[in-house]
Coordinates of N, CA and C in Angstrom, one line a residue:
L228 N -28.9 -12.2 -8.6 CA -27.8 -13.1 -8.9 C -26.5 -12.3 -8.9
R229 N -26.5 -11.1 -9.5 CA -25.3 -10.3 -9.6 C -24.8 -9.8 -8.2
A230 N -25.8 -9.5 -7.4 CA -25.5 -9.1 -6.0 C -24.9 -10.2 -5.2
A231 N -25.4 -11.4 -5.4 CA -24.9 -12.6 -4.7 C -23.5 -12.8 -5.1
S232 N -23.2 -12.7 -6.4 CA -21.9 -12.9 -6.9 C -20.9 -11.9 -6.4
E233 N -21.3 -10.6 -6.3 CA -20.5 -9.6 -5.8 C -20.2 -9.8 -4.3
S234 N -21.2 -10.2 -3.6 CA -21.1 -10.5 -2.1 C -20.1 -11.6 -1.9
R235 N -20.2 -12.6 -2.7 CA -19.2 -13.8 -2.6 C -17.8 -13.4 -2.9
R236 N -17.7 -12.6 -4.0 CA -16.4 -12.1 -4.5 C -15.7 -11.3 -3.4
T237 N -16.4 -10.5 -2.7 CA -15.8 -9.6 -1.7 C -16.0 -10.0 -0.3
D238 N -16.4 -11.2 0.0 CA -16.6 -11.7 1.3 C -15.3 -11.7 2.1
P239 N -15.3 -11.0 3.2 CA -14.0 -10.9 4.0 C -13.5 -12.2 4.5
A240 N -14.4 -13.1 4.9 CA -13.9 -14.5 5.4 C -13.3 -15.2 4.2
R241 N -13.9 -15.2 3.0 CA -13.4 -15.9 1.9 C -12.0 -15.3 1.5
L242 N -11.9 -14.0 1.5 CA -10.6 -13.3 1.2 C -9.6 -13.7 2.2
A243 N -9.9 -13.8 3.5 CA -9.0 -14.1 4.5 C -8.5 -15.6 4.3
R244 N -9.4 -16.5 3.9 CA -8.9 -17.9 3.6 C -8.0 -17.9 2.4
A245 N -8.3 -17.1 1.4 CA -7.4 -17.0 0.3 C -6.1 -16.5 0.6
A246 N -6.0 -15.5 1.5 CA -4.7 -14.9 2.0 C -3.9 -16.0 2.7
A247 N -4.6 -16.8 3.5 CA -3.9 -17.9 4.2 C -3.4 -18.9 3.2
D248 N -4.2 -19.2 2.2 CA -3.8 -20.2 1.1 C -2.7 -19.7 0.2
L249 N -2.6 -18.4 0.2 CA -1.5 -17.8 -0.7 C -0.1 -18.2 -0.1
Q250 N -0.1 -18.5 1.2 CA 1.1 -18.9 1.9 C 1.4 -20.4 1.8
S251 N 0.5 -21.2 1.1 CA 0.6 -22.6 1.1 C 1.8 -23.1 0.3
D252 N 2.2 -24.3 0.6 CA 3.3 -24.9 -0.1 C 2.8 -25.5 -1.5
S253 N 1.5 -25.6 -1.6 CA 1.0 -26.2 -2.9 C 0.8 -25.1 -3.9
R254 N 1.4 -25.3 -5.1 CA 1.4 -24.3 -6.1 C -0.1 -24.1 -6.6
G255 N -0.9 -25.2 -6.7 CA -2.3 -25.1 -7.1 C -3.1 -24.2 -6.2
M256 N -2.9 -24.5 -4.9 CA -3.6 -23.7 -3.9 C -3.2 -22.2 -3.9
R257 N -1.9 -21.9 -4.1 CA -1.5 -20.5 -4.2 C -2.1 -19.9 -5.4
Q258 N -2.2 -20.6 -6.5 CA -2.8 -20.1 -7.8 C -4.3 -19.8 -7.6
R259 N -5.0 -20.7 -7.0 CA -6.5 -20.4 -6.7 C -6.6 -19.3 -5.7
A260 N -5.8 -19.2 -4.7 CA -5.8 -18.1 -3.8 C -5.6 -16.8 -4.5
A261 N -4.6 -16.7 -5.3 CA -4.3 -15.5 -6.0 C -5.4 -15.1 -6.9
E262 N -6.1 -16.0 -7.6 CA -7.2 -15.7 -8.4 C -8.4 -15.2 -7.6
T263 N -8.6 -15.8 -6.4 CA -9.7 -15.3 -5.5 C -9.4 -13.9 -5.1
L264 N -8.2 -13.6 -4.7 CA -7.8 -12.3 -4.2 C -7.9 -11.2 -5.3
L265 N -7.5 -11.6 -6.5 CA -7.5 -10.7 -7.6 C -9.0 -10.4 -8.0
R266 N -9.8 -11.4 -8.0 CA -11.3 -11.1 -8.2 C -11.9 -10.2 -7.1
G267 N -11.3 -10.3 -5.9 CA -11.8 -9.5 -4.8 C -11.5 -8.0 -5.0
G268 N -10.6 -7.7 -5.9 CA -10.3 -6.3 -6.1 C -9.9 -5.5 -4.9
T269 N -10.3 -4.3 -4.7 CA -9.9 -3.5 -3.6 C -10.4 -4.0 -2.3
A270 N -11.5 -4.9 -2.3 CA -12.0 -5.5 -1.1 C -11.0 -6.4 -0.5
A271 N -10.0 -6.9 -1.3 CA -8.9 -7.8 -0.8 C -7.8 -7.0 -0.1
L272 N -7.8 -5.7 -0.2 CA -6.7 -4.9 0.4 C -6.4 -5.1 1.8
P273 N -7.4 -5.3 2.7 CA -7.1 -5.5 4.1 C -6.3 -6.8 4.3
V274 N -6.6 -7.9 3.6 CA -5.8 -9.1 3.8 C -4.4 -9.0 3.1
L275 N -4.4 -8.2 2.0 CA -3.1 -8.0 1.3 C -2.2 -7.1 2.2
I276 N -2.8 -6.1 2.8 CA -2.0 -5.3 3.8 C -1.4 -6.1 4.9
D277 N -2.3 -7.0 5.4 CA -1.8 -7.9 6.5 C -0.6 -8.7 6.0
L278 N -0.7 -9.2 4.8 CA 0.5 -10.0 4.3 C 1.7 -9.2 4.1
I279 N 1.5 -8.0 3.5 CA 2.7 -7.1 3.3 C 3.3 -6.7 4.7
S280 N 2.5 -6.6 5.7 CA 3.0 -6.2 7.0 C 3.6 -7.3 7.8
Q281 N 3.6 -8.5 7.4 CA 4.2 -9.6 8.1 C 5.7 -9.4 8.3
A282 N 6.2 -9.7 9.4 CA 7.6 -9.6 9.7 C 8.3 -10.8 9.0
A283 N 9.5 -10.5 8.6 CA 10.4 -11.6 8.1 C 10.7 -12.6 9.1
P284 N 10.8 -13.9 8.7 CA 11.2 -14.9 9.7 C 12.6 -14.7 10.3
P285 N 12.9 -15.3 11.4 CA 14.2 -15.1 12.0 C 15.3 -15.7 11.0
A286 N 16.5 -15.2 11.2 CA 17.6 -15.6 10.4 C 17.8 -17.1 10.7
G287 N 18.2 -17.9 9.6 CA 18.4 -19.3 9.8 C 17.2 -20.2 9.5
A288 N 16.0 -19.6 9.5 CA 14.8 -20.3 9.2 C 14.6 -20.4 7.7
L289 N 15.4 -21.2 7.0 CA 15.4 -21.2 5.5 C 14.1 -21.5 4.9
E290 N 13.4 -22.5 5.4 CA 12.1 -23.0 4.8 C 11.1 -21.9 5.0
Q291 N 11.0 -21.3 6.2 CA 10.1 -20.2 6.4 C 10.5 -19.0 5.6
A292 N 11.8 -18.7 5.4 CA 12.2 -17.6 4.6 C 11.8 -17.7 3.2
A293 N 11.9 -18.9 2.6 CA 11.5 -19.2 1.2 C 10.0 -18.9 1.1
S294 N 9.2 -19.4 2.0 CA 7.8 -19.2 1.9 C 7.4 -17.7 2.1
F295 N 8.1 -17.0 3.0 CA 7.9 -15.6 3.2 C 8.2 -14.8 1.9
V296 N 9.3 -15.1 1.3 CA 9.7 -14.4 0.0 C 8.7 -14.7 -1.1
R297 N 8.3 -15.9 -1.2 CA 7.3 -16.3 -2.2 C 6.0 -15.6 -2.0
T298 N 5.5 -15.6 -0.8 CA 4.3 -14.9 -0.4 C 4.4 -13.4 -0.6
R299 N 5.5 -12.8 -0.2 CA 5.7 -11.4 -0.4 C 5.6 -11.0 -1.9
R300 N 6.3 -11.8 -2.7 CA 6.4 -11.6 -4.2 C 5.0 -11.6 -4.8
L301 N 4.2 -12.7 -4.4 CA 2.8 -12.9 -4.9 C 2.0 -11.7 -4.4
T302 N 2.1 -11.3 -3.2 CA 1.3 -10.2 -2.6 C 1.6 -8.9 -3.4
H303 N 2.9 -8.6 -3.7 CA 3.2 -7.4 -4.4 C 2.6 -7.5 -5.8
Q304 N 2.7 -8.7 -6.5 CA 2.1 -8.8 -7.8 C 0.6 -8.5 -7.8
L305 N -0.1 -9.0 -6.7 CA -1.6 -8.8 -6.6 C -1.9 -7.4 -6.4
V306 N -1.1 -6.7 -5.5 CA -1.4 -5.3 -5.2 C -1.1 -4.5 -6.4
S307 N -0.1 -4.8 -7.2 CA 0.2 -4.0 -8.4 C -0.8 -4.1 -9.4
Q308 N -1.6 -5.1 -9.4 CA -2.7 -5.3 -10.4 C -3.9 -4.5 -10.0
L309 N -4.0 -3.9 -8.8 CA -5.2 -3.2 -8.4 C -5.2 -1.8 -9.1
G310 N -4.1 -1.3 -9.6 CA -4.0 -0.1 -10.4 C -4.5 1.1 -9.6
E311 N -5.1 2.1 -10.4 CA -5.5 3.3 -9.8 C -6.6 3.1 -8.8
A312 N -7.5 2.2 -8.9 CA -8.5 1.9 -7.9 C -7.8 1.5 -6.6
G313 N -6.7 0.8 -6.6 CA -6.0 0.5 -5.4 C -5.4 1.7 -4.8
V314 N -4.8 2.6 -5.6 CA -4.2 3.8 -5.1 C -5.3 4.6 -4.4
E315 N -6.4 4.8 -5.1 CA -7.5 5.6 -4.5 C -8.0 5.0 -3.2
A316 N -8.2 3.7 -3.1 CA -8.6 3.1 -1.9 C -7.6 3.2 -0.8
L317 N -6.3 3.1 -1.1 CA -5.3 3.2 -0.1 C -5.1 4.7 0.5
I318 N -5.3 5.7 -0.4 CA -5.3 7.1 0.0 C -6.4 7.3 1.0
V319 N -7.6 6.8 0.7 CA -8.7 6.9 1.6 C -8.4 6.3 3.0
W320 N -7.7 5.1 2.9 CA -7.3 4.4 4.1 C -6.3 5.2 4.9
L321 N -5.4 6.0 4.3 CA -4.5 6.8 5.0 C -5.2 7.8 5.9
G322 N -6.3 8.3 5.5 CA -7.0 9.2 6.3 C -8.0 8.6 7.3
A323 N -8.1 7.3 7.3 CA -9.1 6.6 8.2 C -8.7 6.6 9.7
G324 N -7.4 6.7 10.0 CA -7.0 6.8 11.4 C -6.5 5.5 12.0
D325 N -6.5 4.4 11.4 CA -6.1 3.1 12.0 C -4.5 3.1 11.8
Q326 N -3.8 3.7 12.8 CA -2.4 3.8 12.6 C -1.6 2.5 12.7
T327 N -2.2 1.4 13.2 CA -1.5 0.2 13.3 C -1.2 -0.4 11.9
Q328 N -2.0 -0.1 10.9 CA -1.9 -0.6 9.6 C -1.2 0.3 8.6
L329 N -0.9 1.6 9.0 CA -0.4 2.6 8.1 C 0.9 2.2 7.4
P330 N 1.9 1.6 8.1 CA 3.1 1.2 7.4 C 2.8 0.2 6.3
G331 N 1.9 -0.7 6.5 CA 1.5 -1.7 5.4 C 0.8 -1.0 4.3
V332 N -0.1 0.0 4.6 CA -0.8 0.7 3.6 C 0.2 1.5 2.8
I333 N 1.2 2.1 3.4 CA 2.2 2.9 2.7 C 3.1 2.0 1.8
A334 N 3.4 0.8 2.3 CA 4.1 -0.2 1.6 C 3.4 -0.6 0.3
A335 N 2.0 -0.8 0.5 CA 1.2 -1.1 -0.7 C 1.2 0.0 -1.7
L336 N 1.1 1.2 -1.2 CA 1.1 2.4 -2.1 C 2.4 2.4 -2.8
Q337 N 3.5 2.1 -2.2 CA 4.8 2.1 -2.8 C 4.8 1.1 -4.0
V338 N 4.3 -0.1 -3.7 CA 4.2 -1.1 -4.8 C 3.4 -0.5 -6.0
L339 N 2.3 0.1 -5.7 CA 1.5 0.7 -6.8 C 2.2 1.8 -7.5
V340 N 2.8 2.7 -6.8 CA 3.6 3.8 -7.4 C 4.7 3.2 -8.3
N341 N 5.4 2.2 -7.8 CA 6.5 1.6 -8.5 C 6.0 0.9 -9.8
S342 N 4.8 0.4 -9.8 CA 4.2 -0.3 -10.9 C 3.6 0.7 -11.9
G343 N 3.7 2.0 -11.6 CA 3.1 3.0 -12.6 C 1.6 3.2 -12.5
S344 N 1.1 2.9 -11.3 CA -0.4 3.0 -11.2 C -0.9 4.3 -10.6
L345 N 0.0 5.2 -10.3 CA -0.4 6.5 -9.8 C -1.1 7.3 -10.9
P346 N -2.3 7.8 -10.6 CA -3.0 8.6 -11.6 C -2.2 9.8 -12.0
A347 N -2.3 10.3 -13.2 CA -1.5 11.3 -13.7 C -1.9 12.7 -13.3
D348 N -3.0 12.9 -12.8 CA -3.5 14.3 -12.5 C -2.8 14.8 -11.2
E349 N -2.3 16.1 -11.3 CA -1.6 16.7 -10.3 C -2.3 16.8 -8.9
P350 N -3.6 17.2 -8.9 CA -4.3 17.3 -7.6 C -4.3 15.9 -6.9
F351 N -4.4 14.9 -7.6 CA -4.4 13.5 -7.0 C -3.1 13.3 -6.3
T352 N -2.0 13.5 -7.0 CA -0.7 13.3 -6.4 C -0.4 14.3 -5.3
L353 N -0.9 15.5 -5.4 CA -0.8 16.4 -4.2 C -1.5 15.9 -3.0
D354 N -2.7 15.3 -3.2 CA -3.5 14.7 -2.1 C -2.6 13.6 -1.5
L355 N -2.0 12.8 -2.3 CA -1.2 11.7 -1.7 C 0.0 12.2 -1.0
A356 N 0.7 13.2 -1.6 CA 1.9 13.8 -0.9 C 1.5 14.5 0.4
S357 N 0.3 15.2 0.4 CA -0.1 15.9 1.5 C -0.5 14.9 2.7
A358 N -1.1 13.8 2.3 CA -1.5 12.8 3.3 C -0.2 12.2 3.9
L359 N 0.8 11.9 3.1 CA 2.0 11.3 3.6 C 2.8 12.3 4.4
L360 N 2.8 13.6 4.0 CA 3.5 14.6 4.8 C 2.9 14.7 6.2
S361 N 1.5 14.7 6.2 CA 0.9 14.9 7.5 C 1.2 13.7 8.4
L362 N 1.3 12.5 7.9 CA 1.6 11.4 8.7 C 3.1 11.5 9.2
A363 N 4.0 11.9 8.3 CA 5.4 12.0 8.7 C 5.6 13.1 9.7
A364 N 4.8 14.1 9.7 CA 5.0 15.3 10.5 C 4.2 15.3 11.8
S365 N 3.4 14.3 12.0 CA 2.5 14.3 13.1 C 3.2 13.8 14.4
A366 N 3.3 14.7 15.3 CA 3.9 14.4 16.6 C 3.2 13.3 17.4
E367 N 1.9 13.2 17.1 CA 1.0 12.2 17.8 C 1.2 10.8 17.3
S368 N 1.7 10.6 16.1 CA 1.9 9.3 15.4 C 3.1 8.6 16.0
P369 N 3.0 7.3 16.2 CA 4.2 6.5 16.7 C 5.3 6.6 15.6
A370 N 6.5 6.4 16.1 CA 7.7 6.5 15.2 C 7.6 5.6 13.9
P371 N 7.1 4.4 14.0 CA 7.1 3.6 12.7 C 6.1 4.3 11.7
V372 N 5.0 4.9 12.2 CA 4.1 5.6 11.3 C 4.7 6.8 10.7
R373 N 5.5 7.6 11.5 CA 6.2 8.8 11.0 C 7.3 8.4 10.0
Q374 N 7.9 7.3 10.2 CA 9.0 6.9 9.3 C 8.6 6.3 8.0
A375 N 7.4 5.6 8.0 CA 7.0 4.8 6.9 C 6.9 5.7 5.6
P376 N 6.4 6.9 5.6 CA 6.2 7.6 4.3 C 7.5 8.0 3.6
G377 N 8.7 8.0 4.3 CA 9.9 8.5 3.8 C 10.3 8.1 2.4
S378 N 10.4 6.8 2.1 CA 10.8 6.3 0.8 C 9.8 6.6 -0.3
L379 N 8.5 6.6 0.1 CA 7.5 6.9 -0.9 C 7.5 8.4 -1.2
L380 N 7.7 9.2 -0.2 CA 7.8 10.6 -0.5 C 9.0 10.9 -1.4
A381 N 10.1 10.2 -1.1 CA 11.3 10.4 -1.9 C 11.1 10.0 -3.4
N382 N 10.3 8.9 -3.6 CA 10.0 8.5 -5.0 C 9.1 9.5 -5.6
L383 N 8.1 10.0 -4.9 CA 7.3 11.0 -5.5 C 8.0 12.3 -5.8
A384 N 9.0 12.7 -4.9 CA 9.8 13.9 -5.2 C 10.7 13.6 -6.4
G385 N 11.2 12.4 -6.5 CA 12.1 12.1 -7.7 C 11.3 12.2 -9.0
A386 N 10.0 12.0 -8.9 CA 9.2 12.0 -10.1 C 8.6 13.4 -10.3
G387 N 9.0 14.4 -9.4 CA 8.5 15.7 -9.5 C 7.1 15.9 -9.0
L388 N 6.6 14.9 -8.2 CA 5.2 14.9 -7.7 C 5.1 15.4 -6.3
A389 N 6.2 15.7 -5.7 CA 6.2 16.2 -4.3 C 7.5 17.1 -4.2
P390 N 7.5 17.9 -3.2 CA 8.7 18.8 -3.0 C 10.0 18.1 -3.0
A391 N 11.0 18.5 -3.8 CA 12.3 17.8 -3.9 C 13.0 17.9 -2.6
E392 N 12.7 18.9 -1.7 CA 13.4 19.0 -0.4 C 13.2 17.8 0.4
L393 N 12.1 17.0 0.2 CA 11.8 15.9 1.0 C 12.8 14.7 0.9
V394 N 13.6 14.7 -0.2 CA 14.5 13.6 -0.4 C 15.6 13.6 0.6
H395 N 16.1 14.8 1.0 CA 17.2 14.9 1.9 C 16.9 15.4 3.3
E396 N 15.7 16.0 3.4 CA 15.4 16.6 4.7 C 14.4 15.8 5.5
P397 N 14.7 15.6 6.8 CA 13.6 15.0 7.6 C 12.4 15.9 7.7
V398 N 11.3 15.3 7.7 CA 10.0 16.1 7.7 C 9.7 16.5 9.2
R399 N 9.5 17.8 9.3 CA 9.1 18.4 10.6 C 7.8 19.0 10.4
P400 N 7.0 19.1 11.5 CA 5.7 19.7 11.4 C 5.7 21.1 10.7
A401 N 6.6 22.0 11.0 CA 6.6 23.3 10.4 C 7.0 23.2 8.9
F402 N 7.7 22.2 8.5 CA 8.1 22.1 7.1 C 7.0 21.5 6.2
A403 N 6.1 20.7 6.8 CA 5.2 19.9 6.0 C 4.3 20.7 5.1
R404 N 3.7 21.7 5.6 CA 2.7 22.4 4.8 C 3.2 23.4 3.7
P405 N 4.2 24.3 4.0 CA 4.6 25.3 3.0 C 5.0 24.7 1.7
P406 N 5.8 23.6 1.6 CA 6.2 23.2 0.2 C 5.0 22.7 -0.6
L407 N 4.1 22.1 0.0 CA 2.9 21.6 -0.7 C 2.1 22.8 -1.2
T408 N 1.9 23.8 -0.4 CA 1.2 25.0 -0.8 C 1.9 25.6 -1.9
A409 N 3.2 25.7 -1.9 CA 4.0 26.3 -3.0 C 3.9 25.5 -4.2
K410 N 3.9 24.2 -4.1 CA 3.7 23.3 -5.3 C 2.4 23.5 -5.9
A411 N 1.3 23.6 -5.1 CA 0.0 23.7 -5.6 C -0.3 25.0 -6.2
H412 N 0.3 26.1 -5.6 CA 0.0 27.4 -6.1 C 1.4 28.2 -6.3
P413 N 2.1 27.8 -7.4 CA 3.4 28.4 -7.6 C 3.3 29.9 -7.9
L414 N 4.3 30.7 -7.4 CA 4.3 32.1 -7.7 C 4.7 32.3 -9.1
P415 N 4.1 33.3 -9.8 CA 4.5 33.6 -11.2 C 5.9 34.1 -11.3

């Protein structure tokens, strides 16, 4: 019974329907969708990343813009409630190699960091900073993927969790590794 409940809670098709319903004009439907996505936990991250990654509607499309803003706000609220488990799942996703979704993954990480969900241990934050730096410095990555980590790295640097040089310097491949090594193993 427990396995069936877990399977239903994390069913990708059910979560995809809930993501579509989160964009509904009906308040009740949006509420039920949000509850379904929240119960899905980190299994809901793929559909939440898709929602975060949606482009804004064209200028002048007021009705679409209102729906977009409402959906984006609800999506951010849902992502922020995933807490440390969400951060950990997204860091794993950073290393998975699906570059088309990386800007959305980084945007979701930004939501979680802004909500105070980043685990307090230094090795964990160094893992996050290292993953972001490698994305930003990778010559093989498309420009949007290289640019996406910038504001999150700046937030981490502002909190003392990544090298402060990252706030004002563009990340270059030769620059990416030494500051993290120095932060992880400071000289006496």
